[in-house]
JSON list of C-alpha atoms and ligand atoms in Angstrom, two decimals:
[
{"chain": "A", "resi": 1, "resn": "MET", "atom": "CA", "xyz": [0.00, 0.00, 0.00]},
{"chain": "A", "resi": 2, "resn": "ASN", "atom": "CA", "xyz": [1.19, 3.47, -0.75]},
{"chain": "A", "resi": 3, "resn": "ARG", "atom": "CA", "xyz": [-0.56, 6.60, 0.48]},
{"chain": "A", "resi": 4, "resn": "ASN", "atom": "CA", "xyz": [0.19, 10.22, -0.08]},
{"chain": "A", "resi": 5, "resn": "ALA", "atom": "CA", "xyz": [0.88, 11.53, 3.43]},
{"chain": "A", "resi": 6, "resn": "ALA", "atom": "CA", "xyz": [-1.09, 14.66, 2.59]},
{"chain": "A", "resi": 7, "resn": "ALA", "atom": "CA", "xyz": [-4.23, 12.49, 2.48]},
{"chain": "A", "resi": 8, "resn": "LEU", "atom": "CA", "xyz": [-3.88, 11.57, 6.18]},
{"chain": "A", "resi": 9, "resn": "ASN", "atom": "CA", "xyz": [-5.76, 13.66, 8.68]},
{"chain": "A", "resi": 10, "resn": "ASN", "atom": "CA", "xyz": [-4.15, 14.73, 11.95]},
{"chain": "A", "resi": 11, "resn": "LEU", "atom": "CA", "xyz": [-5.47, 11.81, 13.99]},
{"chain": "A", "resi": 12, "resn": "GLY", "atom": "CA", "xyz": [-4.65, 9.31, 11.25]},
{"chain": "A", "resi": 13, "resn": "SER", "atom": "CA", "xyz": [-1.06, 10.42, 10.95]},
{"chain": "A", "resi": 14, "resn": "TYR", "atom": "CA", "xyz": [-0.72, 10.51, 14.76]},
{"chain": "A", "resi": 15, "resn": "MET", "atom": "CA", "xyz": [-1.94, 6.91, 15.02]},
{"chain": "A", "resi": 16, "resn": "LEU", "atom": "CA", "xyz": [0.29, 5.81, 12.15]},
{"chain": "A", "resi": 17, "resn": "LEU", "atom": "CA", "xyz": [3.40, 7.37, 13.65]},
{"chain": "A", "resi": 18, "resn": "MET", "atom": "CA", "xyz": [2.74, 6.19, 17.22]},
{"chain": "A", "resi": 19, "resn": "GLY", "atom": "CA", "xyz": [1.86, 2.70, 16.00]},
{"chain": "A", "resi": 20, "resn": "SER", "atom": "CA", "xyz": [4.96, 2.28, 13.87]},
{"chain": "A", "resi": 21, "resn": "ILE", "atom": "CA", "xyz": [7.75, 4.09, 15.69]},
{"chain": "A", "resi": 22, "resn": "VAL", "atom": "CA", "xyz": [7.96, 1.46, 18.43]},
{"chain": "A", "resi": 23, "resn": "PRO", "atom": "CA", "xyz": [9.17, 0.67, 20.98]},
{"chain": "A", "resi": 24, "resn": "ARG", "atom": "CA", "xyz": [9.87, 4.13, 22.33]},
{"chain": "A", "resi": 25, "resn": "PRO", "atom": "CA", "xyz": [11.95, 4.63, 25.47]},
{"chain": "A", "resi": 26, "resn": "ILE", "atom": "CA", "xyz": [10.08, 6.31, 28.28]},
{"chain": "A", "resi": 27, "resn": "THR", "atom": "CA", "xyz": [11.48, 9.19, 30.26]},
{"chain": "A", "resi": 28, "resn": "LEU", "atom": "CA", "xyz": [10.08, 11.01, 33.25]},
{"chain": "A", "resi": 29, "resn": "ILE", "atom": "CA", "xyz": [10.63, 14.72, 32.74]},
{"chain": "A", "resi": 30, "resn": "SER", "atom": "CA", "xyz": [10.69, 16.71, 35.96]},
{"chain": "A", "resi": 31, "resn": "THR", "atom": "CA", "xyz": [10.19, 20.46, 35.97]},
{"chain": "A", "resi": 32, "resn": "VAL", "atom": "CA", "xyz": [9.21, 23.21, 38.40]},
{"chain": "A", "resi": 33, "resn": "GLY", "atom": "CA", "xyz": [6.51, 25.82, 37.77]},
{"chain": "A", "resi": 34, "resn": "SER", "atom": "CA", "xyz": [7.14, 29.53, 38.24]},
{"chain": "A", "resi": 35, "resn": "ASP", "atom": "CA", "xyz": [5.10, 29.11, 41.45]},
{"chain": "A", "resi": 36, "resn": "GLY", "atom": "CA", "xyz": [7.63, 26.53, 42.71]},
{"chain": "A", "resi": 37, "resn": "VAL", "atom": "CA", "xyz": [5.37, 23.47, 42.29]},
{"chain": "A", "resi": 38, "resn": "PRO", "atom": "CA", "xyz": [7.31, 20.42, 41.02]},
{"chain": "A", "resi": 39, "resn": "ASN", "atom": "CA", "xyz": [5.87, 18.57, 38.03]},
{"chain": "A", "resi": 40, "resn": "LEU", "atom": "CA", "xyz": [6.46, 15.12, 36.60]},
{"chain": "A", "resi": 41, "resn": "ALA", "atom": "CA", "xyz": [5.28, 13.61, 33.30]},
{"chain": "A", "resi": 42, "resn": "PRO", "atom": "CA", "xyz": [6.25, 10.68, 31.06]},
{"chain": "A", "resi": 43, "resn": "PHE", "atom": "CA", "xyz": [7.43, 11.22, 27.49]},
{"chain": "A", "resi": 44, "resn": "SER", "atom": "CA", "xyz": [8.15, 8.58, 24.88]},
{"chain": "A", "resi": 45, "resn": "LEU", "atom": "CA", "xyz": [8.99, 10.86, 21.96]},
{"chain": "A", "resi": 46, "resn": "THR", "atom": "CA", "xyz": [12.49, 11.17, 23.31]},
{"chain": "A", "resi": 47, "resn": "THR", "atom": "CA", "xyz": [16.05, 10.71, 22.15]},
{"chain": "A", "resi": 48, "resn": "ALA", "atom": "CA", "xyz": [19.69, 11.63, 22.58]},
{"chain": "A", "resi": 49, "resn": "VAL", "atom": "CA", "xyz": [20.75, 14.38, 20.17]},
{"chain": "A", "resi": 50, "resn": "SER", "atom": "CA", "xyz": [24.46, 14.95, 20.60]},
{"chain": "A", "resi": 51, "resn": "SER", "atom": "CA", "xyz": [27.33, 13.95, 22.85]},
{"chain": "A", "resi": 52, "resn": "ASP", "atom": "CA", "xyz": [29.67, 16.96, 22.69]},
{"chain": "A", "resi": 53, "resn": "PRO", "atom": "CA", "xyz": [28.11, 18.70, 24.46]},
{"chain": "A", "resi": 54, "resn": "PRO", "atom": "CA", "xyz": [25.62, 16.07, 25.63]},
{"chain": "A", "resi": 55, "resn": "MET", "atom": "CA", "xyz": [22.11, 16.97, 24.53]},
{"chain": "A", "resi": 56, "resn": "LEU", "atom": "CA", "xyz": [18.77, 15.22, 24.87]},
{"chain": "A", "resi": 57, "resn": "ALA", "atom": "CA", "xyz": [15.37, 15.94, 23.37]},
{"chain": "A", "resi": 58, "resn": "PHE", "atom": "CA", "xyz": [11.71, 15.12, 23.74]},
{"chain": "A", "resi": 59, "resn": "THR", "atom": "CA", "xyz": [8.61, 16.23, 21.91]},
{"chain": "A", "resi": 60, "resn": "SER", "atom": "CA", "xyz": [5.68, 17.88, 23.63]},
{"chain": "A", "resi": 61, "resn": "THR", "atom": "CA", "xyz": [2.59, 17.42, 21.49]},
{"chain": "A", "resi": 62, "resn": "ARG", "atom": "CA", "xyz": [-1.02, 18.40, 21.68]},
{"chain": "A", "resi": 63, "resn": "LEU", "atom": "CA", "xyz": [-3.19, 15.42, 20.83]},
{"chain": "A", "resi": 64, "resn": "PRO", "atom": "CA", "xyz": [-5.75, 15.88, 18.07]},
{"chain": "A", "resi": 65, "resn": "ILE", "atom": "CA", "xyz": [-8.56, 14.35, 20.19]},
{"chain": "A", "resi": 66, "resn": "PRO", "atom": "CA", "xyz": [-9.41, 15.85, 22.59]},
{"chain": "A", "resi": 67, "resn": "PRO", "atom": "CA", "xyz": [-7.45, 18.99, 21.82]},
{"chain": "A", "resi": 68, "resn": "ASP", "atom": "CA", "xyz": [-5.58, 19.52, 25.08]},
{"chain": "A", "resi": 69, "resn": "ASP", "atom": "CA", "xyz": [-3.86, 22.56, 26.48]},
{"chain": "A", "resi": 70, "resn": "LYS", "atom": "CA", "xyz": [-0.17, 23.22, 26.58]},
{"chain": "A", "resi": 71, "resn": "GLN", "atom": "CA", "xyz": [1.43, 20.72, 28.92]},
{"chain": "A", "resi": 72, "resn": "ASP", "atom": "CA", "xyz": [2.65, 21.91, 32.31]},
{"chain": "A", "resi": 73, "resn": "THR", "atom": "CA", "xyz": [6.03, 20.41, 31.42]},
{"chain": "A", "resi": 74, "resn": "LEU", "atom": "CA", "xyz": [6.41, 22.65, 28.38]},
{"chain": "A", "resi": 75, "resn": "ARG", "atom": "CA", "xyz": [5.14, 25.76, 30.15]},
{"chain": "A", "resi": 76, "resn": "ASN", "atom": "CA", "xyz": [7.52, 25.17, 33.06]},
{"chain": "A", "resi": 77, "resn": "ILE", "atom": "CA", "xyz": [10.51, 24.74, 30.76]},
{"chain": "A", "resi": 78, "resn": "GLU", "atom": "CA", "xyz": [9.60, 27.91, 28.85]},
{"chain": "A", "resi": 79, "resn": "ASP", "atom": "CA", "xyz": [9.38, 29.74, 32.20]},
{"chain": "A", "resi": 80, "resn": "THR", "atom": "CA", "xyz": [12.50, 28.37, 33.92]},
{"chain": "A", "resi": 81, "resn": "GLY", "atom": "CA", "xyz": [14.73, 27.04, 31.12]},
{"chain": "A", "resi": 82, "resn": "GLU", "atom": "CA", "xyz": [15.43, 23.87, 33.09]},
{"chain": "A", "resi": 83, "resn": "PHE", "atom": "CA", "xyz": [14.33, 20.24, 33.35]},
{"chain": "A", "resi": 84, "resn": "VAL", "atom": "CA", "xyz": [15.59, 16.84, 34.48]},
{"chain": "A", "resi": 85, "resn": "TYR", "atom": "CA", "xyz": [15.41, 13.82, 32.18]},
{"chain": "A", "resi": 86, "resn": "ASN", "atom": "CA", "xyz": [14.94, 10.76, 34.41]},
{"chain": "A", "resi": 87, "resn": "LEU", "atom": "CA", "xyz": [15.14, 7.16, 33.22]},
{"chain": "A", "resi": 88, "resn": "VAL", "atom": "CA", "xyz": [12.45, 4.98, 34.77]},
{"chain": "A", "resi": 89, "resn": "LEU", "atom": "CA", "xyz": [12.57, 1.33, 35.81]},
{"chain": "A", "resi": 90, "resn": "ALA", "atom": "CA", "xyz": [9.85, -1.17, 34.87]},
{"chain": "A", "resi": 91, "resn": "GLU", "atom": "CA", "xyz": [8.90, -1.69, 38.50]},
{"chain": "A", "resi": 92, "resn": "TYR", "atom": "CA", "xyz": [7.45, 1.84, 38.46]},
{"chain": "A", "resi": 93, "resn": "ASP", "atom": "CA", "xyz": [5.24, 1.34, 35.38]},
{"chain": "A", "resi": 94, "resn": "GLN", "atom": "CA", "xyz": [1.94, 2.12, 37.07]},
{"chain": "A", "resi": 95, "resn": "LYS", "atom": "CA", "xyz": [3.28, 5.14, 38.92]},
{"chain": "A", "resi": 96, "resn": "MET", "atom": "CA", "xyz": [4.92, 6.35, 35.70]},
{"chain": "A", "resi": 97, "resn": "VAL", "atom": "CA", "xyz": [1.60, 6.16, 33.85]},
{"chain": "A", "resi": 98, "resn": "ASP", "atom": "CA", "xyz": [-0.14, 7.85, 36.79]},
{"chain": "A", "resi": 99, "resn": "THR", "atom": "CA", "xyz": [2.04, 10.91, 36.27]},
{"chain": "A", "resi": 100, "resn": "SER", "atom": "CA", "xyz": [0.51, 11.31, 32.79]},
{"chain": "A", "resi": 101, "resn": "THR", "atom": "CA", "xyz": [-2.85, 12.19, 34.35]},
{"chain": "A", "resi": 102, "resn": "THR", "atom": "CA", "xyz": [-3.83, 15.75, 33.59]},
{"chain": "A", "resi": 103, "resn": "TRP", "atom": "CA", "xyz": [-3.62, 17.08, 37.12]},
{"chain": "A", "resi": 104, "resn": "PRO", "atom": "CA", "xyz": [-4.02, 20.82, 37.76]},
{"chain": "A", "resi": 105, "resn": "ALA", "atom": "CA", "xyz": [-0.67, 22.64, 37.67]},
{"chain": "A", "resi": 106, "resn": "SER", "atom": "CA", "xyz": [-0.97, 23.15, 41.44]},
{"chain": "A", "resi": 107, "resn": "VAL", "atom": "CA", "xyz": [-0.59, 19.40, 42.08]},
{"chain": "A", "resi": 108, "resn": "ASN", "atom": "CA", "xyz": [2.85, 18.14, 43.09]},
{"chain": "A", "resi": 109, "resn": "GLU", "atom": "CA", "xyz": [3.03, 15.01, 40.91]},
{"chain": "A", "resi": 110, "resn": "PHE", "atom": "CA", "xyz": [5.99, 13.58, 42.82]},
{"chain": "A", "resi": 111, "resn": "ALA", "atom": "CA", "xyz": [3.86, 13.42, 45.95]},
{"chain": "A", "resi": 112, "resn": "ARG", "atom": "CA", "xyz": [0.62, 12.50, 44.20]},
{"chain": "A", "resi": 113, "resn": "CYS", "atom": "CA", "xyz": [2.14, 9.58, 42.27]},
{"chain": "A", "resi": 114, "resn": "GLY", "atom": "CA", "xyz": [4.62, 8.29, 44.83]},
{"chain": "A", "resi": 115, "resn": "PHE", "atom": "CA", "xyz": [7.99, 9.35, 43.48]},
{"chain": "A", "resi": 116, "resn": "THR", "atom": "CA", "xyz": [10.70, 10.80, 45.71]},
{"chain": "A", "resi": 117, "resn": "PRO", "atom": "CA", "xyz": [12.24, 14.16, 44.76]},
{"chain": "A", "resi": 118, "resn": "GLY", "atom": "CA", "xyz": [16.03, 14.11, 44.99]},
{"chain": "A", "resi": 119, "resn": "PRO", "atom": "CA", "xyz": [18.41, 17.08, 45.01]},
{"chain": "A", "resi": 120, "resn": "SER", "atom": "CA", "xyz": [19.86, 18.31, 41.74]},
{"chain": "A", "resi": 121, "resn": "SER", "atom": "CA", "xyz": [23.24, 20.00, 41.62]},
{"chain": "A", "resi": 122, "resn": "ARG", "atom": "CA", "xyz": [23.09, 22.47, 38.72]},
{"chain": "A", "resi": 123, "resn": "VAL", "atom": "CA", "xyz": [19.39, 23.15, 38.15]},
{"chain": "A", "resi": 124, "resn": "GLY", "atom": "CA", "xyz": [16.58, 24.13, 40.48]},
{"chain": "A", "resi": 125, "resn": "VAL", "atom": "CA", "xyz": [14.45, 21.13, 39.49]},
{"chain": "A", "resi": 126, "resn": "PRO", "atom": "CA", "xyz": [14.30, 17.98, 41.64]},
{"chain": "A", "resi": 127, "resn": "ARG", "atom": "CA", "xyz": [15.30, 14.71, 40.05]},
{"chain": "A", "resi": 128, "resn": "VAL", "atom": "CA", "xyz": [13.50, 11.39, 40.56]},
{"chain": "A", "resi": 129, "resn": "SER", "atom": "CA", "xyz": [15.36, 9.46, 43.28]},
{"chain": "A", "resi": 130, "resn": "GLU", "atom": "CA", "xyz": [14.00, 6.13, 41.99]},
{"chain": "A", "resi": 131, "resn": "SER", "atom": "CA", "xyz": [15.69, 6.67, 38.59]},
{"chain": "A", "resi": 132, "resn": "PRO", "atom": "CA", "xyz": [18.86, 4.75, 37.74]},
{"chain": "A", "resi": 133, "resn": "VAL", "atom": "CA", "xyz": [20.10, 7.72, 35.69]},
{"chain": "A", "resi": 134, "resn": "SER", "atom": "CA", "xyz": [18.98, 11.35, 35.74]},
{"chain": "A", "resi": 135, "resn": "PHE", "atom": "CA", "xyz": [20.26, 14.08, 33.45]},
{"chain": "A", "resi": 136, "resn": "GLU", "atom": "CA", "xyz": [20.00, 17.66, 34.66]},
{"chain": "A", "resi": 137, "resn": "CYS", "atom": "CA", "xyz": [19.36, 19.85, 31.60]},
{"chain": "A", "resi": 138, "resn": "VAL", "atom": "CA", "xyz": [19.25, 23.51, 30.70]},
{"chain": "A", "resi": 139, "resn": "LEU", "atom": "CA", "xyz": [17.11, 24.45, 27.74]},
{"chain": "A", "resi": 140, "resn": "HIS", "atom": "CA", "xyz": [19.06, 24.66, 24.50]},
{"chain": "A", "resi": 141, "resn": "ARG", "atom": "CA", "xyz": [16.24, 25.30, 22.06]},
{"chain": "A", "resi": 142, "resn": "ILE", "atom": "CA", "xyz": [12.55, 24.69, 21.42]},
{"chain": "A", "resi": 143, "resn": "ILE", "atom": "CA", "xyz": [11.67, 23.97, 17.80]},
{"chain": "A", "resi": 144, "resn": "GLU", "atom": "CA", "xyz": [8.05, 24.38, 16.77]},
{"chain": "A", "resi": 145, "resn": "CYS", "atom": "CA", "xyz": [6.71, 21.79, 14.34]},
{"chain": "A", "resi": 146, "resn": "GLY", "atom": "CA", "xyz": [3.30, 21.18, 12.81]},
{"chain": "A", "resi": 147, "resn": "GLY", "atom": "CA", "xyz": [2.15, 24.77, 13.08]},
{"chain": "A", "resi": 148, "resn": "GLY", "atom": "CA", "xyz": [3.08, 24.86, 16.75]},
{"chain": "A", "resi": 149, "resn": "GLU", "atom": "CA", "xyz": [1.11, 21.75, 17.72]},
{"chain": "A", "resi": 150, "resn": "SER", "atom": "CA", "xyz": [4.35, 19.97, 18.53]},
{"chain": "A", "resi": 151, "resn": "ARG", "atom": "CA", "xyz": [7.48, 21.32, 20.12]},
{"chain": "A", "resi": 152, "resn": "LEU", "atom": "CA", "xyz": [10.80, 19.57, 20.08]},
{"chain": "A", "resi": 153, "resn": "VAL", "atom": "CA", "xyz": [12.51, 20.49, 23.34]},
{"chain": "A", "resi": 154, "resn": "ILE", "atom": "CA", "xyz": [16.29, 20.16, 23.27]},
{"chain": "A", "resi": 155, "resn": "GLY", "atom": "CA", "xyz": [18.22, 20.32, 26.51]},
{"chain": "A", "resi": 156, "resn": "GLN", "atom": "CA", "xyz": [21.93, 20.46, 27.21]},
{"chain": "A", "resi": 157, "resn": "VAL", "atom": "CA", "xyz": [22.98, 18.08, 29.96]},
{"chain": "A", "resi": 158, "resn": "VAL", "atom": "CA", "xyz": [24.81, 19.94, 32.73]},
{"chain": "A", "resi": 159, "resn": "ALA", "atom": "CA", "xyz": [24.98, 17.20, 35.37]},
{"chain": "A", "resi": 160, "resn": "VAL", "atom": "CA", "xyz": [24.37, 13.45, 35.58]},
{"chain": "A", "resi": 161, "resn": "HIS", "atom": "CA", "xyz": [23.27, 11.29, 38.51]},
{"chain": "A", "resi": 162, "resn": "ILE", "atom": "CA", "xyz": [23.83, 7.54, 38.36]},
{"chain": "A", "resi": 163, "resn": "ALA", "atom": "CA", "xyz": [22.65, 5.22, 41.12]},
{"chain": "A", "resi": 164, "resn": "GLU", "atom": "CA", "xyz": [25.60, 3.24, 42.48]},
{"chain": "A", "resi": 165, "resn": "ALA", "atom": "CA", "xyz": [23.80, -0.07, 41.85]},
{"chain": "A", "resi": 166, "resn": "PHE", "atom": "CA", "xyz": [24.13, 0.50, 38.12]},
{"chain": "A", "resi": 167, "resn": "ILE", "atom": "CA", "xyz": [27.86, 1.17, 38.04]},
{"chain": "A", "resi": 168, "resn": "VAL", "atom": "CA", "xyz": [29.65, -2.09, 37.28]},
{"chain": "A", "resi": 169, "resn": "ASP", "atom": "CA", "xyz": [33.45, -2.09, 37.08]},
{"chain": "A", "resi": 170, "resn": "GLY", "atom": "CA", "xyz": [33.38, 1.67, 36.77]},
{"chain": "A", "resi": 171, "resn": "LEU", "atom": "CA", "xyz": [30.92, 1.77, 33.88]},
{"chain": "A", "resi": 172, "resn": "LEU", "atom": "CA", "xyz": [27.22, 2.36, 33.57]},
{"chain": "A", "resi": 173, "resn": "ASP", "atom": "CA", "xyz": [25.41, -0.97, 33.11]},
{"chain": "A", "resi": 174, "resn": "LEU", "atom": "CA", "xyz": [21.66, -1.04, 32.62]},
{"chain": "A", "resi": 175, "resn": "SER", "atom": "CA", "xyz": [21.66, -4.46, 30.94]},
{"chain": "A", "resi": 176, "resn": "ARG", "atom": "CA", "xyz": [20.40, -6.39, 33.95]},
{"chain": "A", "resi": 177, "resn": "VAL", "atom": "CA", "xyz": [17.40, -4.30, 34.76]},
{"chain": "A", "resi": 178, "resn": "ALA", "atom": "CA", "xyz": [14.01, -4.17, 33.05]},
{"chain": "A", "resi": 179, "resn": "ARG", "atom": "CA", "xyz": [12.92, -0.86, 31.65]},
{"chain": "A", "resi": 180, "resn": "THR", "atom": "CA", "xyz": [9.77, -0.12, 29.72]},
{"chain": "A", "resi": 181, "resn": "GLY", "atom": "CA", "xyz": [9.14, 0.90, 26.13]},
{"chain": "A", "resi": 182, "resn": "ARG", "atom": "CA", "xyz": [5.94, 2.33, 24.73]},
{"chain": "A", "resi": 183, "resn": "MET", "atom": "CA", "xyz": [4.22, 0.44, 21.96]},
{"chain": "A", "resi": 184, "resn": "ALA", "atom": "CA", "xyz": [1.01, 1.47, 20.18]},
{"chain": "A", "resi": 185, "resn": "GLY", "atom": "CA", "xyz": [-1.87, 2.74, 22.30]},
{"chain": "A", "resi": 186, "resn": "SER", "atom": "CA", "xyz": [-1.69, 1.50, 25.89]},
{"chain": "A", "resi": 187, "resn": "GLU", "atom": "CA", "xyz": [0.71, -1.35, 25.14]},
{"chain": "A", "resi": 188, "resn": "TYR", "atom": "CA", "xyz": [4.18, -1.49, 26.58]},
{"chain": "A", "resi": 189, "resn": "VAL", "atom": "CA", "xyz": [7.21, -3.77, 26.34]},
{"chain": "A", "resi": 190, "resn": "HIS", "atom": "CA", "xyz": [9.96, -4.61, 28.82]},
{"chain": "A", "resi": 191, "resn": "THR", "atom": "CA", "xyz": [13.64, -4.72, 28.00]},
{"chain": "A", "resi": 192, "resn": "ASP", "atom": "CA", "xyz": [14.17, -8.02, 29.78]},
{"chain": "A", "resi": 193, "resn": "ALA", "atom": "CA", "xyz": [15.41, -10.09, 26.82]},
{"chain": "A", "resi": 194, "resn": "PRO", "atom": "CA", "xyz": [18.58, -8.39, 25.60]},
{"chain": "A", "resi": 195, "resn": "PHE", "atom": "CA", "xyz": [20.78, -10.22, 23.06]},
{"chain": "A", "resi": 196, "resn": "THR", "atom": "CA", "xyz": [23.92, -9.54, 21.10]},
{"chain": "A", "resi": 197, "resn": "VAL", "atom": "CA", "xyz": [24.34, -9.38, 17.34]},
{"chain": "A", "resi": 198, "resn": "ALA", "atom": "CA", "xyz": [27.86, -9.64, 15.97]},
{"chain": "A", "resi": 199, "resn": "ASP", "atom": "CA", "xyz": [28.78, -6.54, 14.04]},
{"chain": "A", "resi": 200, "resn": "ALA", "atom": "CA", "xyz": [31.81, -5.27, 12.19]},
{"chain": "A", "resi": 201, "resn": "GLY", "atom": "CA", "xyz": [33.69, -2.08, 12.63]},
{"chain": "A", "resi": 202, "resn": "ILE", "atom": "CA", "xyz": [32.21, -0.90, 15.88]},
{"chain": "A", "resi": 203, "resn": "VAL", "atom": "CA", "xyz": [34.75, -0.70, 18.62]},
{"chain": "A", "resi": 204, "resn": "ARG", "atom": "CA", "xyz": [33.47, -2.43, 21.73]},
{"chain": "A", "resi": 205, "resn": "ASP", "atom": "CA", "xyz": [36.78, -2.83, 23.49]},
{"chain": "A", "resi": 206, "resn": "ARG", "atom": "CA", "xyz": [36.36, -1.53, 27.01]},
{"chain": "A", "resi": 207, "resn": "ARG", "atom": "CA", "xyz": [39.66, 0.35, 26.67]},
{"chain": "A", "resi": 208, "resn": "TYR", "atom": "CA", "xyz": [37.91, 2.66, 24.22]},
{"chain": "A", "resi": 209, "resn": "ILE", "atom": "CA", "xyz": [34.91, 3.30, 26.37]},
{"chain": "A", "resi": 210, "resn": "ASN", "atom": "CA", "xyz": [35.48, 6.64, 27.95]},
{"chain": "A", "resi": 211, "resn": "ASP", "atom": "CA", "xyz": [34.73, 6.26, 31.63]},
{"chain": "A", "resi": 212, "resn": "TYR", "atom": "CA", "xyz": [35.28, 9.95, 32.34]},
{"chain": "A", "resi": 213, "resn": "LEU", "atom": "CA", "xyz": [31.99, 10.05, 34.19]},
{"chain": "A", "resi": 214, "resn": "PHE", "atom": "CA", "xyz": [33.25, 7.84, 36.92]},
{"chain": "A", "resi": 215, "resn": "GLU", "atom": "CA", "xyz": [36.77, 9.05, 37.42]},
{"chain": "A", "resi": 216, "resn": "ALA", "atom": "CA", "xyz": [37.44, 9.87, 41.04]},
{"chain": "B", "resi": 301, "resn": "LIG", "atom": "C1", "xyz": [4.06, 6.33, 28.54]},
{"chain": "B", "resi": 301, "resn": "LIG", "atom": "C2", "xyz": [3.64, 7.70, 28.12]},
{"chain": "B", "resi": 301, "resn": "LIG", "atom": "C3", "xyz": [4.39, 8.42, 27.20]},
{"chain": "B", "resi": 301, "resn": "LIG", "atom": "C4", "xyz": [4.00, 9.70, 26.79]},
{"chain": "B", "resi": 301, "resn": "LIG", "atom": "N1", "xyz": [4.76, 10.36, 25.88]},
{"chain": "B", "resi": 301, "resn": "LIG", "atom": "C5", "xyz": [4.42, 11.61, 25.50]},
{"chain": "B", "resi": 301, "resn": "LIG", "atom": "C6", "xyz": [5.22, 12.32, 24.56]},
{"chain": "B", "resi": 301, "resn": "LIG", "atom": "O1", "xyz": [6.25, 11.85, 24.08]},
{"chain": "B", "resi": 301, "resn": "LIG", "atom": "N2", "xyz": [4.83, 13.57, 24.21]},
{"chain": "B", "resi": 301, "resn": "LIG", "atom": "C7", "xyz": [3.70, 14.14, 24.75]},
{"chain": "B", "resi": 301, "resn": "LIG", "atom": "O2", "xyz": [3.41, 15.28, 24.40]},
{"chain": "B", "resi": 301, "resn": "LIG", "atom": "N3", "xyz": [2.94, 13.50, 25.64]},
{"chain": "B", "resi": 301, "resn": "LIG", "atom": "C8", "xyz": [3.27, 12.25, 26.03]},
{"chain": "B", "resi": 301, "resn": "LIG", "atom": "N4", "xyz": [2.50, 11.58, 26.95]},
{"chain": "B", "resi": 301, "resn": "LIG", "atom": "C9", "xyz": [1.36, 12.28, 27.54]},
{"chain": "B", "resi": 301, "resn": "LIG", "atom": "C10", "xyz": [1.81, 13.22, 28.68]},
{"chain": "B", "resi": 301, "resn": "LIG", "atom": "O3", "xyz": [2.51, 12.51, 29.67]},
{"chain": "B", "resi": 301, "resn": "LIG", "atom": "C11", "xyz": [0.54, 13.86, 29.30]},
{"chain": "B", "resi": 301, "resn": "LIG", "atom": "O4", "xyz": [0.02, 14.79, 28.36]},
{"chain": "B", "resi": 301, "resn": "LIG", "atom": "C12", "xyz": [0.80, 14.54, 30.62]},
{"chain": "B", "resi": 301, "resn": "LIG", "atom": "O5", "xyz": [-0.44, 14.89, 31.20]},
{"chain": "B", "resi": 301, "resn": "LIG", "atom": "C13", "xyz": [1.63, 15.79, 30.53]},
{"chain": "B", "resi": 301, "resn": "LIG", "atom": "O6", "xyz": [1.76, 16.24, 31.85]},
{"chain": "B", "resi": 301, "resn": "LIG", "atom": "P1", "xyz": [2.02, 17.75, 32.24]},
{"chain": "B", "resi": 301, "resn": "LIG", "atom": "O7", "xyz": [0.82, 18.57, 31.80]},
{"chain": "B", "resi": 301, "resn": "LIG", "atom": "O8", "xyz": [2.18, 17.68, 33.71]},
{"chain": "B", "resi": 301, "resn": "LIG", "atom": "O9", "xyz": [3.26, 18.18, 31.53]},
{"chain": "B", "resi": 301, "resn": "LIG", "atom": "C14", "xyz": [2.84, 10.29, 27.34]},
{"chain": "B", "resi": 301, "resn": "LIG", "atom": "C15", "xyz": [2.07, 9.57, 28.27]},
{"chain": "B", "resi": 301, "resn": "LIG", "atom": "C16", "xyz": [2.45, 8.28, 28.63]},
{"chain": "B", "resi": 301, "resn": "LIG", "atom": "C17", "xyz": [1.63, 7.52, 29.62]}
]
């Protein structure tokens, strides 16, 4: 089948993209409102953008049905220029989804959904203590797409927190822990069946893995 993308309506193209770009890694983005209230929300349109300097991105969208308001996450980042990008473990699936509820901006979603705020070092936004890795970010740029319906939020990482349990022989190792990916609709997948595929040309020698993060 071949369709001209221009023939798809907004909902149709949303469903097509969300149903085919799977699985998507899930990140809990923490922010703080201009009134000081911490906010937490999951995002699956998320990726790493660059490594020098380290940058991460996620997309804040407004769903076609029902047309929702600007997300608190986006408004907070526009106001403060800061956010924390927290990885989330599979054991917190339900709590993670709970944070996607459209609570009023006055609700502290850490407290409401059972996550523990932890101190950040370079930004005024709490991180998620339950996360194996949290990246403190300052806003690099917001790129409007789709007539402003979607905004790609790019942050520069200014500090990293890694839970000691996930540092093995001086390196970050998330291979033994289940995390969750978003599939279509309300379906999810766990990363509990990793495997290796032999490849050529990619240097995997540990001597070449820069462990600068963990130098004393
Ligand atoms: C697993 C999961 C992933 C999500 N990913 C995104 C996403 O990538 N972009 C987006 O705009 N909304 C996404 N959402 C919806 C937001 O989390 C939801 O709109 C939330 O209420 C935003 O919260 P806020 O208003 O506190 O920022 C996702 C929801 C779930 C449950």
